[in-house]
GROMACS .gro file of C-alpha atoms in nm:
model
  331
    1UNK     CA    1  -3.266   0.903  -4.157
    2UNK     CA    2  -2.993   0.810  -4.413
    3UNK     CA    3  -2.820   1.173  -4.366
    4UNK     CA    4  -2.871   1.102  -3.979
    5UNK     CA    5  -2.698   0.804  -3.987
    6UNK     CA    6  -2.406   0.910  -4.204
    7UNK     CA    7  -2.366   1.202  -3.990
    8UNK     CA    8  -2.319   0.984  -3.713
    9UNK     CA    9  -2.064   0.791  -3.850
   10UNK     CA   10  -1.850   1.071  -3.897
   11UNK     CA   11  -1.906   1.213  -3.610
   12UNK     CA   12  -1.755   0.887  -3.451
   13UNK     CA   13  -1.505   0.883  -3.715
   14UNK     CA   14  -1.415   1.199  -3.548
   15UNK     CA   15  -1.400   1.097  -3.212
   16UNK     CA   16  -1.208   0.791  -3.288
   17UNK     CA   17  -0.871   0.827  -3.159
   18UNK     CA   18  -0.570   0.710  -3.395
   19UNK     CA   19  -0.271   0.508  -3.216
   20UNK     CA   20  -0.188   0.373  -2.870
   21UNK     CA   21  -0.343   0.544  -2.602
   22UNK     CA   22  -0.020   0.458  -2.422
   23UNK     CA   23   0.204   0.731  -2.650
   24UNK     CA   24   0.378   0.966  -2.421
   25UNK     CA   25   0.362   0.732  -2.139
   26UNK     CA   26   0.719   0.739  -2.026
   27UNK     CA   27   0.723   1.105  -2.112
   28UNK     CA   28   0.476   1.166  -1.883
   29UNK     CA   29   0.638   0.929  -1.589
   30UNK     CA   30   0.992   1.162  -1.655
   31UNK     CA   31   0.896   1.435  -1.593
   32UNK     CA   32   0.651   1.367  -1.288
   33UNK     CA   33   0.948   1.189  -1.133
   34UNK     CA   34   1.186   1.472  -1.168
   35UNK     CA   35   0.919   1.713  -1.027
   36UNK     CA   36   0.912   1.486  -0.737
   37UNK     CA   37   1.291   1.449  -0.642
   38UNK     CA   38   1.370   1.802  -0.735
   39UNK     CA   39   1.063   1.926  -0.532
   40UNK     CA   40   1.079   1.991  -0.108
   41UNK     CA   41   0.817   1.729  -0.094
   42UNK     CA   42   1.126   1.500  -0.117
   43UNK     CA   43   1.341   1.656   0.075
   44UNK     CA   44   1.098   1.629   0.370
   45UNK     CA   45   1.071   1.261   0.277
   46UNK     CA   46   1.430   1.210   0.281
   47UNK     CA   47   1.437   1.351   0.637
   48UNK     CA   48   1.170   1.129   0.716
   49UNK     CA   49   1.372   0.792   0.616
   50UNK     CA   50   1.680   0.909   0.721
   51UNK     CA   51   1.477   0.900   1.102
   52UNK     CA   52   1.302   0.652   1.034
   53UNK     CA   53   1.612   0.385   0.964
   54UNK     CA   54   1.844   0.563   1.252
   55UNK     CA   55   1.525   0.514   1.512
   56UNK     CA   56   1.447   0.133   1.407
   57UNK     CA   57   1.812   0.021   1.415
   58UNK     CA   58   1.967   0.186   1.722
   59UNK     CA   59   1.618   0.060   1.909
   60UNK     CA   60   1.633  -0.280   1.784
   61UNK     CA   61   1.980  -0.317   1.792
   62UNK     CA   62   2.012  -0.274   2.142
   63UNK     CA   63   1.803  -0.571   2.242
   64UNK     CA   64   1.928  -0.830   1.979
   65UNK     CA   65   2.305  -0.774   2.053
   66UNK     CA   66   2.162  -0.980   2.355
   67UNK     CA   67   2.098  -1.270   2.124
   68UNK     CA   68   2.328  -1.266   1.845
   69UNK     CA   69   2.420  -1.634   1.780
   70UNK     CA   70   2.112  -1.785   1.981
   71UNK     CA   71   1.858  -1.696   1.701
   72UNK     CA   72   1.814  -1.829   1.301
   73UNK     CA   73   1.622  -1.513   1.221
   74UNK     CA   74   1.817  -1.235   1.394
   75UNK     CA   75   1.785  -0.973   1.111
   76UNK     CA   76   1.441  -1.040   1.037
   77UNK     CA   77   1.380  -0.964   1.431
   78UNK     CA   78   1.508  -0.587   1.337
   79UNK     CA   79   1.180  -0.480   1.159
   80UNK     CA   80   1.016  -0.656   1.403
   81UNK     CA   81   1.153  -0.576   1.737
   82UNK     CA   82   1.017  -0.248   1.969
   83UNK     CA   83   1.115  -0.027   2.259
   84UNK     CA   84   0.941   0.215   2.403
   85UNK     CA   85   0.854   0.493   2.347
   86UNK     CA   86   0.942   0.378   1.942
   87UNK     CA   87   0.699   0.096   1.780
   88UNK     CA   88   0.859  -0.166   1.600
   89UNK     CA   89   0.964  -0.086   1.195
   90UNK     CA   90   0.663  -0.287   1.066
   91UNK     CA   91   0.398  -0.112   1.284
   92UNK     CA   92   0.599   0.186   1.205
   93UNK     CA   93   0.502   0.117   0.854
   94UNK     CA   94   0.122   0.131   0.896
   95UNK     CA   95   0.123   0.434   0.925
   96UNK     CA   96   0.420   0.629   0.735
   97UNK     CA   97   0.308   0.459   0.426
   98UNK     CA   98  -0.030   0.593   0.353
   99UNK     CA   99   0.104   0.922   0.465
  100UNK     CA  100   0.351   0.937   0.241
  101UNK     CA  101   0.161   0.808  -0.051
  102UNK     CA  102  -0.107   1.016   0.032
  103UNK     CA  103   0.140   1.335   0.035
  104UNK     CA  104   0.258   1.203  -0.347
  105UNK     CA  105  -0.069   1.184  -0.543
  106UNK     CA  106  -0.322   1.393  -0.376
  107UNK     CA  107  -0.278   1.713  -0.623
  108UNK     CA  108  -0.156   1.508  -0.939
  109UNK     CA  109  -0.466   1.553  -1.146
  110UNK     CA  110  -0.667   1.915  -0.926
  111UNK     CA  111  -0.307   2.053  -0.887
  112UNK     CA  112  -0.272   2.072  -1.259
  113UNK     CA  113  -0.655   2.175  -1.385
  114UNK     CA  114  -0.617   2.482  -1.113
  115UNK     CA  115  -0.299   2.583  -1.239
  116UNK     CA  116  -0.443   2.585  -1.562
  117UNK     CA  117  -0.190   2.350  -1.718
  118UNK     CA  118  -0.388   2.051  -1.820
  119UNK     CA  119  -0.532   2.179  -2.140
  120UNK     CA  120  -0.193   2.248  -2.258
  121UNK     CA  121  -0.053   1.881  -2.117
  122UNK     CA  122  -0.345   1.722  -2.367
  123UNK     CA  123  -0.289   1.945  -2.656
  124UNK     CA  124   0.013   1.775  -2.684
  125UNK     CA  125   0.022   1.421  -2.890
  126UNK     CA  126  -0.096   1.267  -2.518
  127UNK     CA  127  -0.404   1.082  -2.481
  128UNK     CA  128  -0.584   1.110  -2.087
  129UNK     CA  129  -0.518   0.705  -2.078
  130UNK     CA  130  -0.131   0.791  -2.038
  131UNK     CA  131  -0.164   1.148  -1.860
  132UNK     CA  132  -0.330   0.957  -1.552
  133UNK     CA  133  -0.126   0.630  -1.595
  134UNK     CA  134   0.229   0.793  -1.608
  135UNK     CA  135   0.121   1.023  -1.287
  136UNK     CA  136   0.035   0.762  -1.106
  137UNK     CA  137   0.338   0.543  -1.239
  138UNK     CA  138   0.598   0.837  -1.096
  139UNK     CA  139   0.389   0.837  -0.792
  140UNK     CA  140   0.437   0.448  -0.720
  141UNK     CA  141   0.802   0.480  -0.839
  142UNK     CA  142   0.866   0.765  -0.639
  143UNK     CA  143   0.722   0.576  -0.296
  144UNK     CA  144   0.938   0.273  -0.415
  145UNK     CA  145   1.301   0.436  -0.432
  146UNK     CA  146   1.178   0.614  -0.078
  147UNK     CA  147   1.048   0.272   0.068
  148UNK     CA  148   1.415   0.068  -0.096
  149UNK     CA  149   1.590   0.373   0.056
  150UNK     CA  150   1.452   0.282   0.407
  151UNK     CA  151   1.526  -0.079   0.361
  152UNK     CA  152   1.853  -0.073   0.220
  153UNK     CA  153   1.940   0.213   0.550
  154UNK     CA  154   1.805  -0.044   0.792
  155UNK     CA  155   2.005  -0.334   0.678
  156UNK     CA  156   2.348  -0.154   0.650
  157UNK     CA  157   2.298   0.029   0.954
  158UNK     CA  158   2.163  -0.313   1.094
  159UNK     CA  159   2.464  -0.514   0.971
  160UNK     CA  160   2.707  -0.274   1.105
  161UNK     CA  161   2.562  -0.269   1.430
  162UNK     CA  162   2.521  -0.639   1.498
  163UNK     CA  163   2.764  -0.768   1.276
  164UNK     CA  164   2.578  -1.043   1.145
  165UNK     CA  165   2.514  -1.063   0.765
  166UNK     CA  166   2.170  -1.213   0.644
  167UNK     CA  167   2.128  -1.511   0.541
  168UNK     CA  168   2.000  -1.630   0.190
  169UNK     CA  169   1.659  -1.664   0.340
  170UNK     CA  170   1.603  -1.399   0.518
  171UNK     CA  171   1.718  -1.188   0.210
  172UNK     CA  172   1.443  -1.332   0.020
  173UNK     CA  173   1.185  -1.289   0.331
  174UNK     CA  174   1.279  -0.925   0.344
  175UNK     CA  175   1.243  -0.902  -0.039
  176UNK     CA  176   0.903  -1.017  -0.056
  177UNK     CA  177   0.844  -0.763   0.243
  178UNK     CA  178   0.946  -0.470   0.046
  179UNK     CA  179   0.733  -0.616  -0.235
  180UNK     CA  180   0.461  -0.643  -0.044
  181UNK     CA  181   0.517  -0.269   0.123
  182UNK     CA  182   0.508  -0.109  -0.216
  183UNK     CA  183   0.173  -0.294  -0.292
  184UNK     CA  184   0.035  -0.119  -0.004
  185UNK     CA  185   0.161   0.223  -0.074
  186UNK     CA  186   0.006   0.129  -0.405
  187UNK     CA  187  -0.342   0.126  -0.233
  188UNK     CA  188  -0.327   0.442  -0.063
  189UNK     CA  189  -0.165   0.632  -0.367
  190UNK     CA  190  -0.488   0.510  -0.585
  191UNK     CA  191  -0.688   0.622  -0.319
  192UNK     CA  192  -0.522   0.965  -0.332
  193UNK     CA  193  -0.521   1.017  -0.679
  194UNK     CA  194  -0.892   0.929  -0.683
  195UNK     CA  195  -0.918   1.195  -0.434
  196UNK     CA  196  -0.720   1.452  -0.647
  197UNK     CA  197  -1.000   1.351  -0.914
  198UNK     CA  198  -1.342   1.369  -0.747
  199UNK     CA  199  -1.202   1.728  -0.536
  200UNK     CA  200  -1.059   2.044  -0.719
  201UNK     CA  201  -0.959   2.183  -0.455
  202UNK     CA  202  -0.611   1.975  -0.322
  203UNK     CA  203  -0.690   2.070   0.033
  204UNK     CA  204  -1.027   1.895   0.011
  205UNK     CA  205  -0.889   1.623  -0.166
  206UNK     CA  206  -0.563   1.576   0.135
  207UNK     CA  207  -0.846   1.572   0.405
  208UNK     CA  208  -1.072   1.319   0.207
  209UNK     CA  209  -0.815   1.091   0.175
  210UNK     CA  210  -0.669   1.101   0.535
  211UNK     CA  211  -1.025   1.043   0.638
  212UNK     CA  212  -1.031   0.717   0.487
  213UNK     CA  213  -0.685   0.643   0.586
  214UNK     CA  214  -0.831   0.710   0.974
  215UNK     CA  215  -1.134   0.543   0.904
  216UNK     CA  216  -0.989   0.197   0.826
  217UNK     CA  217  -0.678   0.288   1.088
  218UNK     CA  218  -0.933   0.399   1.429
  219UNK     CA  219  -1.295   0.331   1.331
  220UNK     CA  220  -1.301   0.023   1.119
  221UNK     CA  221  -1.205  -0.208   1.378
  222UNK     CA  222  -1.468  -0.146   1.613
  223UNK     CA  223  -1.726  -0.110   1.293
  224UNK     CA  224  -1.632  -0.479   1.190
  225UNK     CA  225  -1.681  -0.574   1.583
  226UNK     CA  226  -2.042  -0.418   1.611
  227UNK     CA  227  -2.154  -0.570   1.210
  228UNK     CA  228  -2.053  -0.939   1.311
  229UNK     CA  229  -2.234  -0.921   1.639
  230UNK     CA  230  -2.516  -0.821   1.455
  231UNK     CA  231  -2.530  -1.050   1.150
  232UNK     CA  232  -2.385  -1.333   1.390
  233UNK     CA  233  -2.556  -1.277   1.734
  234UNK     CA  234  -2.470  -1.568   1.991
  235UNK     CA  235  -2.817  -1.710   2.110
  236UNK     CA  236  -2.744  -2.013   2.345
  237UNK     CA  237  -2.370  -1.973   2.334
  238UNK     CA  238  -2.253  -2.281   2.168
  239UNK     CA  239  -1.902  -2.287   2.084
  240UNK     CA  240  -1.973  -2.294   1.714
  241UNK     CA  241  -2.159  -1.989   1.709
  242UNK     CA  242  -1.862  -1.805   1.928
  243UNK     CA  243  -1.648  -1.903   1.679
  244UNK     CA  244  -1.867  -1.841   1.330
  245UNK     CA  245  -1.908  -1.494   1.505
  246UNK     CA  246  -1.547  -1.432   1.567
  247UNK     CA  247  -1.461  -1.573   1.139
  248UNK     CA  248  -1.702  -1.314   1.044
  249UNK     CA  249  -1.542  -1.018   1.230
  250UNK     CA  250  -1.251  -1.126   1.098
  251UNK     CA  251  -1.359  -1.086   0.765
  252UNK     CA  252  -1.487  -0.782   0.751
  253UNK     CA  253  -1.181  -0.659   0.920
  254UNK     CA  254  -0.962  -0.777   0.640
  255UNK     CA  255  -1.162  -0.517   0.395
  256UNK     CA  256  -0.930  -0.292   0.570
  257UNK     CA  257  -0.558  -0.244   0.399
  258UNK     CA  258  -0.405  -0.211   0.719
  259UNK     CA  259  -0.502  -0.516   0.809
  260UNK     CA  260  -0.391  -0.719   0.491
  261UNK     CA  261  -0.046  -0.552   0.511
  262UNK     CA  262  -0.016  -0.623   0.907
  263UNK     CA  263  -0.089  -1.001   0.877
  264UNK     CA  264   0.082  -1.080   0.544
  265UNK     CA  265   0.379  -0.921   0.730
  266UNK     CA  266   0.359  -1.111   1.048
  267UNK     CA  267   0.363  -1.425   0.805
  268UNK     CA  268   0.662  -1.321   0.632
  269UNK     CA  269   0.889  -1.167   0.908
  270UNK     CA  270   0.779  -1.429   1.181
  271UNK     CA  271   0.877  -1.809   1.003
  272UNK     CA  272   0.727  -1.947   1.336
  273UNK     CA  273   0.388  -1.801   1.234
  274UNK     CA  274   0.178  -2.105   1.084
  275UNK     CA  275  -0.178  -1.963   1.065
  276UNK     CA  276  -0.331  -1.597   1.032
  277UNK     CA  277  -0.662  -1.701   1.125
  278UNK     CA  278  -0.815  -1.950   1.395
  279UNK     CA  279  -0.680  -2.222   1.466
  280UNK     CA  280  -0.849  -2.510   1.669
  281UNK     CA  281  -0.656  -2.753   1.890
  282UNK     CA  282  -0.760  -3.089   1.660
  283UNK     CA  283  -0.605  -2.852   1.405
  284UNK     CA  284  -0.259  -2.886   1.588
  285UNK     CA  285  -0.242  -3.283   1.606
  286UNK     CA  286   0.110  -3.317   1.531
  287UNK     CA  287   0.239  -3.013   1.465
  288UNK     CA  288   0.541  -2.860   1.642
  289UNK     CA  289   0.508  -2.555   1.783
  290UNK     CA  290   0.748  -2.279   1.735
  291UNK     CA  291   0.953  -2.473   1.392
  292UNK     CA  292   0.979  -2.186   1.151
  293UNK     CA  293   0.743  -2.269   0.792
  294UNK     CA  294   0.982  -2.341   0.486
  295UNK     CA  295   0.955  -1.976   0.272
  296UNK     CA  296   0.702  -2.117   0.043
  297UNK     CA  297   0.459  -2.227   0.265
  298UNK     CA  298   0.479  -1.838   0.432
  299UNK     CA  299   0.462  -1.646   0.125
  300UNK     CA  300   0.125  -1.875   0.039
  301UNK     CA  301   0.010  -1.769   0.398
  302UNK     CA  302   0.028  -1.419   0.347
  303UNK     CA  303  -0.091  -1.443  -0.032
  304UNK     CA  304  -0.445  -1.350  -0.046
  305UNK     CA  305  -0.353  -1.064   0.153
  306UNK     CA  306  -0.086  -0.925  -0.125
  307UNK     CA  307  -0.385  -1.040  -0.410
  308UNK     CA  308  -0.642  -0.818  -0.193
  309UNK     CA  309  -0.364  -0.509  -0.172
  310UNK     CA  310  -0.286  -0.518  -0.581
  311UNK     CA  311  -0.692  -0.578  -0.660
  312UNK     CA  312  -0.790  -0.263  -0.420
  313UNK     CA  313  -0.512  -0.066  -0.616
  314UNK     CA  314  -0.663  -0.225  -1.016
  315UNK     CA  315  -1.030  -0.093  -0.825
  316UNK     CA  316  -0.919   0.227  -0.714
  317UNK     CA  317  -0.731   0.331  -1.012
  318UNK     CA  318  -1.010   0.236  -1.245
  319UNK     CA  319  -1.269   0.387  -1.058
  320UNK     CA  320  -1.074   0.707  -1.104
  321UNK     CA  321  -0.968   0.652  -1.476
  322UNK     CA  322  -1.352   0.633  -1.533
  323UNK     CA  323  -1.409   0.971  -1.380
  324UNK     CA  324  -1.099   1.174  -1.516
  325UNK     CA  325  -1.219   1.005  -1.882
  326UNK     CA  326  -1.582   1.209  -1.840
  327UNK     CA  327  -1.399   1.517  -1.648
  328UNK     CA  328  -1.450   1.874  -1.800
  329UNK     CA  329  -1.117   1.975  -1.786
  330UNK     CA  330  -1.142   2.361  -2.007
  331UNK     CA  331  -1.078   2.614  -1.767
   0.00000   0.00000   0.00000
């Protein structure tokens, strides 16, 4: 028993790893990011922006040269404005940024097991804690520069066209939007590392996670519809129950990320915006309709939303530092 025990010990003396798990962290963020910008992954993205910020400004622009002088907010009313056949730059959003987040981290961990290079990445002094961290790190940096990029495009390109400058607000209201962006693109780029961990194969893993992505973009909608109905069913048809049935669908909904991001950016990009849930007419005794909200009071609007986007990433990502921690990862 005594030899059983002391063998133990040493066995977990063994195991025990010696200094930060964090050494090599920056190392490991380095190189991922120059893989990314010197690979034609980014040059693809670079097209992308480049069309993105030309299509949003020459679109918006041409309605708001209308209404230059008439309207506090004009530059917000660039990422917010549409013509057909283009949507407007928030809604275009939605969907480039889980696409392109996607496209970043689904082969960061199954990309580097089937080329046979991860045994040799953690025989260096590197422990798994940083490998996973610094990958997805570069990832979230990566989707950053491409999502400033974008922003930085549209407001040159915007100031040029309508030759307006922003004011000091509306800088800090399309700050907290880009914020906010990146915290989204954080979700999905969890999400697709995750996917890179449960899937060897990267194929698998790129159709797993655009399953989800068009899961909570087509399907989740109608799911949330069908669930409060069912926990909620209207019996007589009372008012109340109409409207405790209509607070629960809107719950559920907002388990979705695109549906965080879309309201926290309606409360940030639209000052006029006072409520993102239901609001009853007692509810608007004295209030007047249409006065923009002070920054403060919109950024505490949209809030929870932002909370929900950085706690799905913190779940996500430790979800998938459990698994890689108990992967087999010899060839």
């Amino acid at each position: 028993m005594l030899a059983q025990r002391k063998a133990s010990a040493s066995g977990a003396a063994a195991t025990r790893r010696e200094g930060s798990p964090w050494t090599g962290l920056w190392a490991v963020v380095s190189k991922e990011m120059a893989d990314y910008l010197s690979s034609t992954r980014m040059l693809i993205l670079e097209l992308i922006t480049v069309l993105t910020a030309a299509g949003t400004v020459f679109t918006a622009t041409a309605q708001l040269r209308e209404t230059v002088g008439q309207d506090r907010f004009l530059f917000l009313r660039l990422f917010t404005t549409s013509q057909e056949p283009l949507p407007a730059f928030v809604g275009f959003l939605v969907f480039l940024v889980p696409i392109i987040a996607i496209a970043l981290s689904f082969d960061a961990v199954n990309g580097e097991l089937n080329g046979r290079t991860m045994s040799r990445l953690l025989a260096q002094p590197i422990y798994r804690d940083a490998l996973l961290l610094g990958k997805f790190l570069a990832s979230l940096f990566t989707l950053a520069l491409v999502l400033t990029t974008i922003w930085l495009l549209i407001a040159g390109l915007g100031l040029l066209r309508l030759g307006v400058p922003p004011g000091g607000e509306e800088t800090a209201r399309l700050l907290w939007f880009l914020v906010l962006t990146i915290a989204y693109g954080g979700v999905w780029l969890a999400l697709g590392m995750l996917a890179s961990i449960l899937f060897r194969q990267p194929a698998t893993a790129a159709m797993a996670a655009l399953a989800t992505w068009l899961f909570f973009t087509v399907f989740w909608g109608i799911i949330a519809g069908i669930l409060a109905q069912i926990l909620r069913p209207v019996r007589i048809g009372l008012p109340a129950e109409l409207l405790a049935q209509a607070e629960l669908e809107q719950a559920l909904s907002r388990l979705s990320p695109n549906v965080l991001y879309t309201e926290a950016t309606v409360a940030l990009l639209r000052p006029e915006v006072r409520s993102l849930g239901f609001v009853l007419p007692s509810q608007l005794q004295g209030a007047i309709l249409g006065s923009p909200l002070p920054l403060g009071e919109s950024i505490m609007l949209g809030w929870p939303h932002m909370v929900g986007l950085i706690a799905g990433t913190i779940l996500l990502f430790a979800l998938g530092y459990v698994l890689f921690q108990r992967q087999e990862i010899r060839a």
